[in-house]
XYZ file of C-alpha atoms in Angstrom:
758
model
C -141.899 61.744 156.676
C -142.642 59.651 153.529
C -140.264 59.265 150.680
C -142.407 61.443 148.490
C -142.443 64.398 151.082
C -138.643 64.024 151.477
C -138.345 64.455 147.716
C -140.422 67.434 147.587
C -138.560 69.032 150.624
C -135.183 68.616 149.050
C -136.594 69.871 145.565
C -137.776 73.002 147.617
C -134.515 73.281 149.645
C -131.969 72.930 146.687
C -133.638 74.242 143.567
C -130.479 75.895 142.105
C -128.446 72.966 142.617
C -130.790 70.419 141.018
C -131.361 72.848 137.933
C -127.633 72.974 137.400
C -127.254 69.464 137.289
C -129.736 69.328 134.485
C -128.303 72.170 132.331
C -126.451 70.913 129.129
C -125.759 74.299 127.610
C -125.905 78.027 128.332
C -126.273 80.671 125.642
C -125.923 84.364 126.092
C -127.481 86.822 123.902
C -126.719 88.943 121.954
C -123.095 87.057 121.448
C -121.493 90.691 120.793
C -122.394 94.134 122.266
C -120.825 97.513 121.658
C -121.335 100.077 124.317
C -119.670 103.518 125.094
C -117.932 104.188 128.286
C -120.642 104.679 130.836
C -123.256 103.157 129.001
C -125.196 99.986 129.804
C -126.666 97.111 128.108
C -128.617 93.905 129.088
C -127.700 90.386 128.373
C -129.934 87.456 128.445
C -128.664 84.107 129.546
C -130.573 80.866 128.748
C -130.122 77.467 129.911
C -131.038 74.161 128.092
C -131.147 70.605 129.096
C -129.893 67.624 126.783
C -133.152 67.759 124.836
C -132.807 71.314 123.904
C -135.534 72.418 126.119
C -135.151 75.931 127.999
C -134.880 75.620 131.826
C -136.693 78.678 133.173
C -135.725 78.416 137.073
C -131.880 78.615 136.534
C -129.935 81.478 138.491
C -126.760 82.403 136.778
C -123.498 83.741 138.034
C -122.321 86.494 135.900
C -118.671 87.609 135.654
C -116.230 89.650 133.491
C -112.668 88.689 132.586
C -111.614 92.377 132.395
C -113.559 94.767 134.830
C -111.389 97.511 133.762
C -113.178 97.416 130.529
C -116.755 96.080 131.395
C -118.603 95.270 134.462
C -121.668 92.981 134.851
C -124.424 92.869 137.489
C -126.028 89.709 138.848
C -128.961 90.416 136.444
C -126.818 90.411 133.373
C -126.627 94.192 133.098
C -123.280 95.338 131.372
C -121.601 98.751 132.068
C -118.831 100.027 129.827
C -115.865 101.038 132.174
C -112.902 101.785 129.567
C -111.975 101.219 126.053
C -111.270 97.628 124.973
C -112.949 94.178 124.633
C -113.980 91.979 127.728
C -115.598 88.616 127.709
C -118.598 88.302 129.822
C -119.680 85.012 131.136
C -122.897 83.493 132.516
C -122.235 80.279 134.550
C -124.391 77.479 136.034
C -122.218 74.800 137.601
C -119.748 73.663 134.984
C -121.839 75.211 132.140
C -121.142 78.481 130.729
C -121.968 80.968 127.940
C -120.212 83.938 126.734
C -120.623 87.239 125.139
C -117.750 89.654 123.749
C -118.301 93.263 125.018
C -116.416 96.041 123.052
C -116.287 99.443 124.840
C -115.506 102.566 123.124
C -114.795 105.926 124.413
C -117.626 108.348 124.683
C -117.803 111.283 122.079
C -116.547 114.678 123.104
C -119.220 116.954 124.664
C -121.214 118.566 122.035
C -119.427 116.316 119.392
C -121.629 114.949 116.577
C -121.268 111.803 114.485
C -121.137 111.500 110.842
C -124.537 109.416 110.915
C -126.061 112.041 113.147
C -124.966 114.895 110.600
C -126.750 112.874 107.909
C -129.952 112.325 109.594
C -130.502 115.238 111.952
C -134.045 114.275 112.730
C -132.749 111.007 114.299
C -133.169 111.229 118.021
C -130.333 110.302 120.524
C -129.997 106.668 121.362
C -131.870 105.642 124.556
C -130.323 104.505 127.600
C -129.970 100.728 128.133
C -127.998 100.049 125.072
C -131.114 99.672 122.870
C -130.947 101.560 119.380
C -134.167 101.529 117.619
C -132.443 102.632 114.425
C -129.763 99.885 114.521
C -129.052 98.170 111.273
C -131.062 100.550 109.042
C -129.205 102.146 106.008
C -129.379 105.899 105.619
C -132.110 106.979 103.382
C -134.419 109.919 102.731
C -138.128 110.607 102.779
C -140.938 109.087 104.632
C -141.344 105.145 104.701
C -144.270 103.460 103.042
C -143.448 100.016 104.033
C -141.487 98.092 106.613
C -139.469 94.942 105.927
C -137.403 92.557 107.921
C -134.340 90.922 106.704
C -133.818 88.131 106.334
C -137.551 87.591 105.548
C -137.436 84.084 107.173
C -135.321 82.985 110.067
C -134.267 79.393 110.592
C -132.617 78.577 113.916
C -131.537 75.456 115.935
C -132.747 75.256 119.646
C -130.666 77.700 121.672
C -129.297 79.547 118.689
C -129.565 83.313 118.308
C -129.465 85.524 115.577
C -130.085 89.214 114.665
C -132.534 90.469 112.143
C -132.832 94.031 111.053
C -135.519 96.284 109.915
C -135.854 98.174 106.522
C -137.841 101.346 106.011
C -138.664 101.507 102.298
C -140.445 104.116 99.984
C -143.039 103.032 97.353
C -140.260 102.417 94.778
C -138.449 100.128 97.035
C -135.453 102.554 97.774
C -134.631 103.175 101.339
C -136.633 105.735 103.235
C -135.277 107.697 106.400
C -134.760 105.212 109.391
C -137.653 104.952 111.626
C -137.516 104.159 115.375
C -138.839 100.404 115.835
C -139.996 98.143 118.588
C -139.841 94.421 118.524
C -142.005 91.771 119.812
C -142.323 88.018 119.632
C -145.751 86.596 118.872
C -144.764 83.233 120.069
C -142.241 83.914 123.022
C -142.415 80.125 124.044
C -140.745 79.353 120.706
C -138.413 82.514 120.174
C -137.846 85.569 121.923
C -136.709 88.795 120.396
C -135.040 91.910 122.096
C -135.362 95.427 121.173
C -132.024 95.247 119.275
C -133.671 92.618 117.003
C -131.576 89.613 118.508
C -133.796 86.457 118.381
C -133.269 83.564 120.657
C -134.635 80.016 119.657
C -136.264 78.566 122.925
C -137.974 75.484 121.776
C -138.920 73.631 118.641
C -141.795 75.210 116.417
C -142.571 77.954 114.198
C -142.804 81.370 115.774
C -143.156 85.025 114.452
C -141.436 88.010 115.224
C -143.062 91.584 114.665
C -141.347 94.894 114.137
C -143.627 98.175 114.441
C -142.231 101.489 113.449
C -143.085 104.823 115.311
C -145.463 105.866 112.431
C -147.529 102.742 112.724
C -145.956 100.417 110.044
C -145.533 96.774 110.776
C -143.745 93.624 109.326
C -143.425 90.144 110.500
C -140.963 87.336 109.728
C -141.582 83.586 110.617
C -138.952 81.933 112.883
C -138.601 78.336 112.225
C -136.919 76.475 115.104
C -135.805 72.944 114.199
C -133.315 70.404 115.876
C -130.811 69.596 113.131
C -127.306 68.258 113.229
C -124.554 70.956 112.421
C -121.550 69.897 110.245
C -118.129 71.537 109.506
C -118.301 72.807 106.002
C -114.497 72.036 105.080
C -113.849 68.387 104.371
C -111.797 66.387 106.907
C -108.672 66.414 106.882
C -107.756 70.048 106.228
C -104.321 70.170 105.033
C -102.092 73.356 105.903
C -98.620 74.299 105.584
C -96.474 75.685 108.367
C -97.964 79.137 109.410
C -100.772 78.835 107.088
C -104.032 80.514 108.315
C -107.520 79.126 107.324
C -110.957 79.849 108.678
C -113.427 77.008 109.374
C -117.170 77.286 109.121
C -120.078 75.482 110.839
C -123.171 74.912 108.865
C -126.698 73.507 109.099
C -127.017 70.939 106.092
C -130.651 70.216 106.768
C -131.320 73.933 106.434
C -129.859 74.628 103.110
C -126.291 74.712 104.478
C -126.604 78.010 106.092
C -123.576 78.997 108.080
C -123.864 79.264 111.763
C -122.476 82.473 113.458
C -119.157 81.847 114.592
C -119.719 83.525 117.977
C -122.191 80.924 118.754
C -119.710 78.179 118.715
C -116.540 77.489 120.578
C -113.337 76.020 118.837
C -110.564 74.117 120.879
C -107.515 72.007 119.684
C -106.351 68.861 120.940
C -102.662 69.770 120.208
C -102.057 73.465 120.025
C -98.269 72.531 119.090
C -99.495 71.493 115.803
C -102.349 73.834 115.034
C -104.116 76.615 117.133
C -107.681 77.631 116.661
C -109.398 80.749 117.760
C -112.817 80.667 119.456
C -114.508 81.655 116.041
C -112.739 78.900 114.116
C -109.648 80.708 112.702
C -106.920 78.007 112.390
C -103.056 78.719 112.384
C -100.663 75.811 111.295
C -97.748 75.774 113.838
C -95.583 72.705 113.040
C -95.882 69.508 111.001
C -97.985 66.932 112.533
C -101.698 65.900 112.942
C -104.272 67.027 115.430
C -108.107 67.479 115.817
C -110.119 70.619 116.315
C -113.369 70.369 118.027
C -116.147 72.888 117.917
C -118.932 72.873 120.679
C -122.392 74.704 120.912
C -126.044 74.339 120.185
C -125.859 71.254 122.287
C -123.684 69.421 119.745
C -119.888 68.826 119.255
C -118.263 68.107 116.155
C -114.584 67.563 114.970
C -112.271 67.903 112.136
C -108.683 66.450 111.392
C -105.914 68.945 110.893
C -102.903 67.827 108.788
C -99.915 70.278 108.981
C -97.517 69.200 106.142
C -93.944 70.044 105.455
C -93.083 73.115 103.385
C -93.611 72.516 99.678
C -90.742 73.878 97.413
C -91.732 72.605 93.829
C -94.413 70.771 91.966
C -93.781 67.642 89.817
C -96.273 67.568 86.984
C -97.535 65.230 84.189
C -97.824 66.030 81.350
C -95.390 68.832 80.680
C -97.007 72.337 80.511
C -94.982 73.469 77.672
C -97.096 72.188 74.952
C -100.721 72.491 74.303
C -102.662 69.654 75.221
C -105.386 68.388 72.640
C -108.493 67.165 74.251
C -111.489 65.309 72.442
C -115.078 66.315 73.101
C -116.284 63.744 75.671
C -112.762 62.255 75.723
C -110.457 62.621 78.876
C -106.933 63.457 79.446
C -104.915 62.430 82.760
C -103.053 65.105 84.694
C -100.924 64.519 87.798
C -99.441 67.174 90.155
C -97.152 65.934 93.190
C -96.016 68.549 95.967
C -92.307 68.081 96.669
C -90.270 69.303 99.656
C -86.751 70.765 99.329
C -85.156 67.234 99.570
C -87.401 66.256 96.565
C -89.269 63.705 98.626
C -93.281 63.706 98.309
C -95.427 65.708 100.460
C -98.803 63.748 99.919
C -100.901 65.671 102.462
C -100.158 69.061 100.714
C -103.432 70.251 98.835
C -103.498 71.033 95.088
C -106.185 73.510 94.024
C -107.361 72.874 90.481
C -109.231 75.454 88.311
C -110.632 75.115 84.830
C -110.379 78.426 82.977
C -113.748 77.808 81.120
C -115.887 74.966 82.773
C -118.351 75.416 79.738
C -115.573 73.730 77.644
C -114.123 71.206 79.876
C -114.741 69.649 83.383
C -112.078 68.473 85.785
C -112.374 65.790 88.560
C -109.730 66.297 91.209
C -110.301 62.842 92.647
C -109.188 60.964 89.576
C -107.024 63.776 87.861
C -109.212 63.463 84.653
C -110.106 66.284 82.456
C -113.081 65.825 80.244
C -113.862 67.669 77.004
C -117.363 69.250 76.696
C -117.305 71.768 73.880
C -114.704 72.713 71.141
C -112.586 75.689 71.939
C -109.506 76.637 73.940
C -109.186 76.962 77.770
C -106.710 76.420 80.614
C -106.068 74.090 83.464
C -104.366 75.526 86.583
C -103.079 73.449 89.641
C -101.949 75.605 92.558
C -99.844 74.371 95.460
C -99.606 75.533 99.078
C -97.047 78.259 98.446
C -96.002 81.399 96.561
C -95.139 80.598 93.009
C -96.317 76.961 93.120
C -98.567 77.447 89.991
C -98.674 75.344 86.753
C -101.160 76.231 83.879
C -101.867 73.877 80.963
C -103.155 75.294 77.614
C -106.008 73.035 76.581
C -107.547 72.730 72.962
C -110.866 70.863 73.031
C -111.537 69.471 69.549
C -114.327 67.625 67.914
C -112.132 64.353 67.521
C -113.229 60.994 66.173
C -112.981 57.511 67.207
C -110.113 55.394 65.833
C -109.775 51.484 66.374
C -106.587 49.533 66.306
C -107.834 47.783 63.270
C -110.416 48.342 60.510
C -110.260 44.819 59.140
C -109.200 41.717 60.970
C -108.917 38.000 60.190
C -108.949 35.417 62.820
C -108.891 31.658 62.873
C -111.509 29.877 64.963
C -111.317 30.494 68.686
C -108.423 33.024 68.681
C -108.764 36.414 70.440
C -107.923 39.978 69.394
C -107.815 42.943 71.900
C -109.242 45.732 69.997
C -108.005 49.150 71.163
C -110.110 52.391 70.860
C -108.229 55.783 70.474
C -109.397 59.440 70.121
C -108.115 60.997 66.870
C -107.808 64.578 65.693
C -109.072 66.117 62.478
C -106.154 64.582 60.596
C -106.638 61.165 61.951
C -103.619 61.279 64.229
C -104.212 59.386 67.584
C -104.515 61.584 70.496
C -104.904 59.136 73.293
C -106.906 56.139 74.642
C -110.549 56.664 74.316
C -112.679 56.328 77.490
C -116.252 55.433 77.966
C -116.338 53.155 74.795
C -119.011 50.372 74.332
C -118.592 47.504 71.902
C -121.291 45.633 70.063
C -121.191 42.718 67.448
C -123.813 42.486 64.672
C -123.107 38.643 64.496
C -121.844 37.310 67.802
C -122.239 33.706 66.403
C -119.141 34.474 64.386
C -117.385 36.969 66.341
C -118.388 38.170 69.746
C -116.948 41.124 71.687
C -116.383 41.762 75.401
C -116.842 45.055 77.377
C -112.851 45.740 77.164
C -113.007 45.289 73.308
C -111.600 41.620 73.183
C -113.013 40.142 70.064
C -113.279 36.306 70.022
C -113.839 34.210 66.872
C -116.822 32.014 67.454
C -117.714 30.563 64.038
C -116.702 30.942 60.448
C -118.070 33.936 58.382
C -117.900 37.752 58.934
C -119.177 40.079 61.604
C -118.967 43.806 62.173
C -117.805 45.182 65.696
C -118.794 48.825 66.294
C -117.424 50.780 69.111
C -119.371 53.644 70.383
C -117.926 56.706 72.402
C -119.726 59.377 74.525
C -121.024 61.977 72.250
C -121.982 59.547 69.337
C -118.644 59.073 67.788
C -118.468 55.598 66.270
C -115.733 53.351 64.586
C -116.162 49.731 63.235
C -113.949 46.634 62.267
C -115.035 44.003 59.887
C -113.960 40.695 61.234
C -113.650 37.579 58.995
C -113.314 34.099 60.810
C -111.628 31.658 58.436
C -109.433 28.468 58.883
C -105.695 28.996 59.803
C -104.594 27.106 56.906
C -105.755 27.634 53.537
C -104.596 25.227 50.466
C -105.698 24.203 47.053
C -107.308 20.743 46.567
C -108.778 18.788 43.700
C -111.349 16.722 45.925
C -114.418 18.615 44.100
C -112.699 17.540 40.681
C -110.717 20.731 39.983
C -108.396 22.721 42.225
C -110.418 24.810 44.712
C -109.405 26.744 47.900
C -110.086 24.932 51.259
C -109.219 25.780 54.841
C -108.540 23.661 57.979
C -107.552 24.310 61.440
C -104.397 22.954 62.932
C -106.385 21.207 65.562
C -108.640 19.351 62.965
C -106.739 18.763 59.749
C -109.457 16.184 58.530
C -112.057 18.639 58.300
C -111.664 20.675 55.391
C -114.009 23.687 54.273
C -114.461 25.173 51.031
C -113.446 28.754 50.926
C -115.302 29.690 47.630
C -116.749 27.897 44.709
C -114.635 29.013 41.720
C -116.079 28.448 38.407
C -112.718 27.109 37.273
C -109.512 26.473 39.092
C -108.268 28.404 42.232
C -104.584 28.015 43.511
C -101.879 29.898 45.190
C -103.499 31.424 48.141
C -101.847 34.209 50.230
C -103.371 35.907 53.250
C -103.026 39.813 53.800
C -101.060 40.892 56.840
C -104.267 41.398 58.929
C -105.758 38.052 57.735
C -108.966 39.983 56.297
C -108.353 39.085 52.592
C -106.903 36.334 50.494
C -105.304 36.891 47.058
C -105.304 33.795 44.745
C -104.833 32.656 41.209
C -107.795 31.742 39.116
C -108.412 30.828 35.451
C -112.064 31.648 35.429
C -111.400 34.249 32.869
C -109.484 31.878 30.541
C -106.128 32.497 31.806
C -104.395 32.619 35.257
C -104.905 36.051 36.917
C -104.912 37.404 40.317
C -107.875 37.987 42.222
C -108.735 39.327 45.671
C -111.469 38.401 48.120
C -112.480 38.748 51.747
C -111.104 35.994 53.853
C -114.601 34.327 54.064
C -114.615 33.963 50.422
C -117.124 36.775 49.446
C -116.506 40.074 47.700
C -114.241 38.584 45.042
C -112.604 41.022 42.647
C -110.247 40.557 39.721
C -106.768 42.479 40.315
C -104.694 41.592 37.152
C -105.763 41.696 33.515
C -103.013 40.929 31.130
C -102.317 38.576 28.264
C -99.538 36.914 30.262
C -99.695 34.207 33.194
C -99.800 35.658 36.668
C -99.156 33.840 39.686
C -97.472 33.528 43.220
C -99.223 36.638 44.942
C -97.851 38.184 47.865
C -99.317 41.097 49.778
C -97.275 44.067 50.843
C -96.690 44.740 54.554
C -99.591 47.346 54.665
C -102.018 45.008 52.812
C -102.910 47.577 50.242
C -100.975 46.007 47.278
C -100.086 42.562 45.804
C -96.668 41.878 44.556
C -96.710 38.672 42.030
C -94.929 37.585 39.116
C -96.026 37.595 35.511
C -94.596 36.765 32.024
C -96.455 39.425 30.392
C -93.066 40.734 29.043
C -91.854 37.394 27.605
C -89.973 36.223 30.941
C -91.547 36.135 34.351
C -90.783 39.463 36.167
C -91.861 40.644 39.486
C -94.557 43.363 39.625
C -96.704 45.314 42.203
C -100.183 46.506 41.972
C -102.514 48.310 44.465
C -105.530 46.297 45.234
C -107.614 49.246 44.268
C -105.739 50.233 41.208
C -105.526 48.827 37.624
C -101.923 49.788 36.932
C -99.030 47.290 37.554
C -95.318 48.527 38.225
C -92.615 46.357 37.030
C -89.977 46.042 39.690
C -87.376 43.660 37.759
C -86.076 44.112 34.183
C -83.596 41.476 33.629
C -83.963 39.135 30.711
C -84.143 36.191 32.994
C -86.872 34.335 34.964
C -87.779 36.197 38.256
C -90.612 34.803 40.390
C -91.919 33.635 43.668
C -91.852 37.085 45.594
C -92.220 37.504 49.378
C -92.359 40.778 51.210
C -90.764 41.510 54.468
C -92.839 42.180 57.662
C -91.423 45.812 57.665
C -92.427 46.260 54.069
C -88.858 47.434 53.315
C -87.575 44.183 51.146
C -88.707 41.793 48.735
C -87.155 38.330 48.467
C -87.534 36.485 45.057
C -86.022 33.684 43.096
C -84.135 34.588 39.713
C -82.218 32.661 37.345
C -79.947 35.604 36.096
C -76.790 34.038 37.403
C -77.214 30.727 35.767
C -78.958 29.138 38.696
C -82.290 29.704 40.636
C -81.009 31.778 43.697
C -82.769 33.925 46.400
C -82.433 37.398 45.507
C -83.250 40.556 47.569
C -84.342 43.977 46.512
C -85.954 47.053 47.881
C -89.609 47.670 47.711
C -89.114 50.031 44.717
C -87.240 47.439 42.797
C -83.766 48.996 43.605
C -80.764 47.508 45.387
C -81.188 43.996 43.806
C -78.565 41.464 44.905
C -78.056 37.728 45.050
C -78.512 36.313 48.474
C -77.448 32.671 48.115
C -75.205 32.419 45.166
C -75.012 28.749 44.680
C -74.311 27.007 41.382
C -74.686 23.397 43.078
C -78.096 23.969 44.704
C -81.275 25.627 43.777
C -82.993 27.836 46.148
C -86.825 28.278 45.908
C -89.907 29.761 47.714
C -88.535 32.475 49.963
C -90.904 33.144 52.803
C -90.186 35.849 55.366
C -91.103 35.048 59.068
C -92.489 37.500 61.583
C -88.918 37.965 63.047
C -87.463 39.172 59.817
C -85.513 36.032 59.046
C -85.977 34.276 55.742
C -86.896 30.621 55.196
C -86.537 28.994 51.832
C -86.261 25.483 49.977
C -82.929 24.074 49.084
C -82.726 21.559 46.350
C -79.632 19.481 45.441
C -78.457 16.181 44.252
C -77.212 13.400 46.545
C -75.951 10.320 44.580
C -78.400 11.016 41.820
C -81.320 11.533 44.209
C -82.857 14.912 44.456
C -82.768 15.972 47.917
C -84.826 18.980 49.355
C -84.910 20.648 52.747
C -86.372 23.852 54.273
C -83.704 26.097 55.798
C -83.982 29.448 57.704
C -81.532 32.234 57.231
C -80.487 35.076 59.570
C -80.164 37.914 57.250
C -78.065 40.065 59.578
C -75.488 37.269 60.041
C -75.938 35.020 56.725
C -76.174 32.095 59.222
C -78.442 29.190 57.932
C -80.113 26.732 60.124
C -82.098 23.492 58.892
C -85.968 23.622 59.541
C -86.850 20.276 58.198
C -84.848 16.783 57.507
C -84.102 15.618 53.933
C -86.283 12.465 53.846
C -89.129 14.052 52.124
C -89.433 15.229 48.421
C -90.626 18.639 48.944
C -91.988 20.702 45.944
C -93.132 23.875 47.904
C -93.922 24.992 51.417
C -95.489 27.553 53.727
C -94.465 28.544 57.091
C -96.653 30.258 59.845
C -95.645 33.682 60.646
C -94.504 32.684 64.142
C -92.292 29.930 62.484
C -93.798 27.124 64.665
C -95.619 25.315 61.999
C -94.814 23.960 58.335
C -97.075 23.213 55.430
C -95.204 21.040 53.068
C -96.226 20.168 49.688
C -94.714 16.785 49.192
C -94.422 14.767 45.905
C -95.545 11.381 47.204
C -95.377 9.857 43.874
C -95.176 10.919 40.248
C -97.581 13.729 39.720
C -99.196 13.052 43.007
C -98.640 15.699 45.736
C -99.913 15.938 49.270
C -99.908 18.704 52.091
C -98.096 17.615 55.232
C -98.106 19.715 58.432
C -95.184 19.579 60.695
C -94.397 21.470 64.050
C -91.072 23.117 63.938
C -88.647 22.160 66.624
C -86.029 24.519 68.260
C -83.020 22.319 67.950
C -82.482 22.551 63.913
C -83.379 19.829 61.651
C -86.749 19.652 63.024
C -85.412 18.233 66.254
C -87.892 18.962 69.134
C -90.744 19.353 66.783
C -93.099 16.771 65.528
C -93.362 14.188 62.741
C -95.233 15.432 59.461
C -98.895 14.715 59.317
C -100.466 14.455 56.033
C -103.808 16.081 55.741
C -106.194 13.377 54.799
C -107.240 12.825 51.190
C -109.865 11.022 49.415
C -109.244 8.910 46.093
C -106.868 10.843 43.538
C -107.090 14.032 45.400
C -104.283 16.470 44.647
C -103.205 19.167 47.043
C -100.888 22.056 46.298
C -99.883 25.625 47.461
C -100.789 26.240 50.958
C -100.593 29.472 53.142
C -101.025 30.497 56.688
C -103.362 33.045 58.504
C -101.202 35.778 60.106
């Protein structure tokens, strides 16, 4: 016998065994059947290979798990025996398919159901479990048209579903049910039984047809496409002990339709953690992790299950007691944590978030961010896994504006500033950090800006930085780049204002070209403005300009001499001295106003004011006690008192530092020689420490706000002054600092009155 003949002989001898080895899945249709006691119904078993093709030569072994409820013959015919539910199985080798059989008791003799009473013309059900009226709603009158629902059927190979006929009148309302018969026009692609159960046999497009006893017909396309199934619920599924949930199998490639749960079979890897029914109903048993698997339609998928500890309470941020304002296009952060009875976190516990009106606000559970959309009031609710675990915030979405951490800004060359953007309500109060903001500079050669709002001074001049938030909200800051040190120099023939950097003292730049003399410069706290004294209008008056020397405006206009300007802490006013009343007195005047307020009244000399960083105090020099002393007063001129009280020494040029301490100049006599020294006083303790030595004759000075650098106006010879720059040491007396370095001069150049940018 040849090898080929041997193979043919074996194939003919054992056809059932070879087919059983090729079977990948068995499906039984319909998946559920309801019969009465003594009634019969036919089941159809179909075997499929791994490619989803039908194997037509397979012989099935049928069995029932409860023959006292339902019996099954070798051809798949089920007979109802007694009331209850039985599982009928069709097996080929290790592969099997199942159908659930519900058996109900037969009606009493002569009895009549409600449906029969409503439709007396409806004939009795024929034998064999076929109901030609199945699925049709009650109606009246003759049918004009027949429809199939759903109108189009999508199935995977080996999947089954049931369609139902609809008898309708001309107006679309239900007509009286009609007896129908079913037929498949492509039985090679999909079969249909007389109960309307369609079984997908092969990939392609088929058609089923229903015909009424009155001759009406309807058809529905049946599209059979191989496609992956998926579990609708995202993995992992988190449940609390004893919680119950239902899982669903869908076909993403077919619009996410849900697969009949009776088509699939579920199992649990660890029933001690979570159990699952054949139809996907999950019951959490005890804390832990396991995996559920679902099989059917020639595919197997899995989902992780996490059973967490019981949650007793929720920890929430922010508190839900107060209404939360939320800008349109702005965001607010919310956080909810599930806690066990011992107050430890239960991170696996799911939190369900709900926005009361999603038209007004949207929530991203992954980030915890609520985003405002439109003005109005709504709620945000977080629900934990358990009774009473609910928190609700009242949300007010407002048409907020954008606010920056500065509106004007002065920077020395190469310095950086971190610009912060915030949302503000209708009153201008900051609500919280602004998100989604972009920054741009109209002059990056002067000031560039990074994506995070960091401004970098690149060149001298001014630029405008604009911040733009989603929704069209904008805010801007004016940036002025100028030298850190500004002083008055006569190198152009008369005293004018020049600037320099500490890293390049030899390079002086003229700040502005005044038509007369300009002296006594003073920076505003934000560095964006400079106040100075000019004689351009005939006598010394106070002027204010932008730090780059533009937009010069006269501030004071009095018959007296005005001098020594110093900005208030908010930068909105200038404190200065003036002899307009006969003696020099201290005045304050808003930079946008024309009225000066007199702060000192004594018939003595009061001059050289300096405002504290917090804006609450003003230091000044007064001779009212017979000697030049440093005095303090409140910003409104009250509580004036002598700080230094010394008859032997003179104190001049007070300057507040950023830490609130006060530096000033001491002048005394040592063997007939005038001795000067800069000292620093701790106002809380009254302790003084030297800042410089006594080897230079200092006529005036300025100190950087950080206290690390001095600008000393030194009398180098009679009627000749220079400006020296000296680092400040930490050991007192200039120890640890550096030697004074003179700013280079040309010819008979004079240098006076210096100041530092904040």
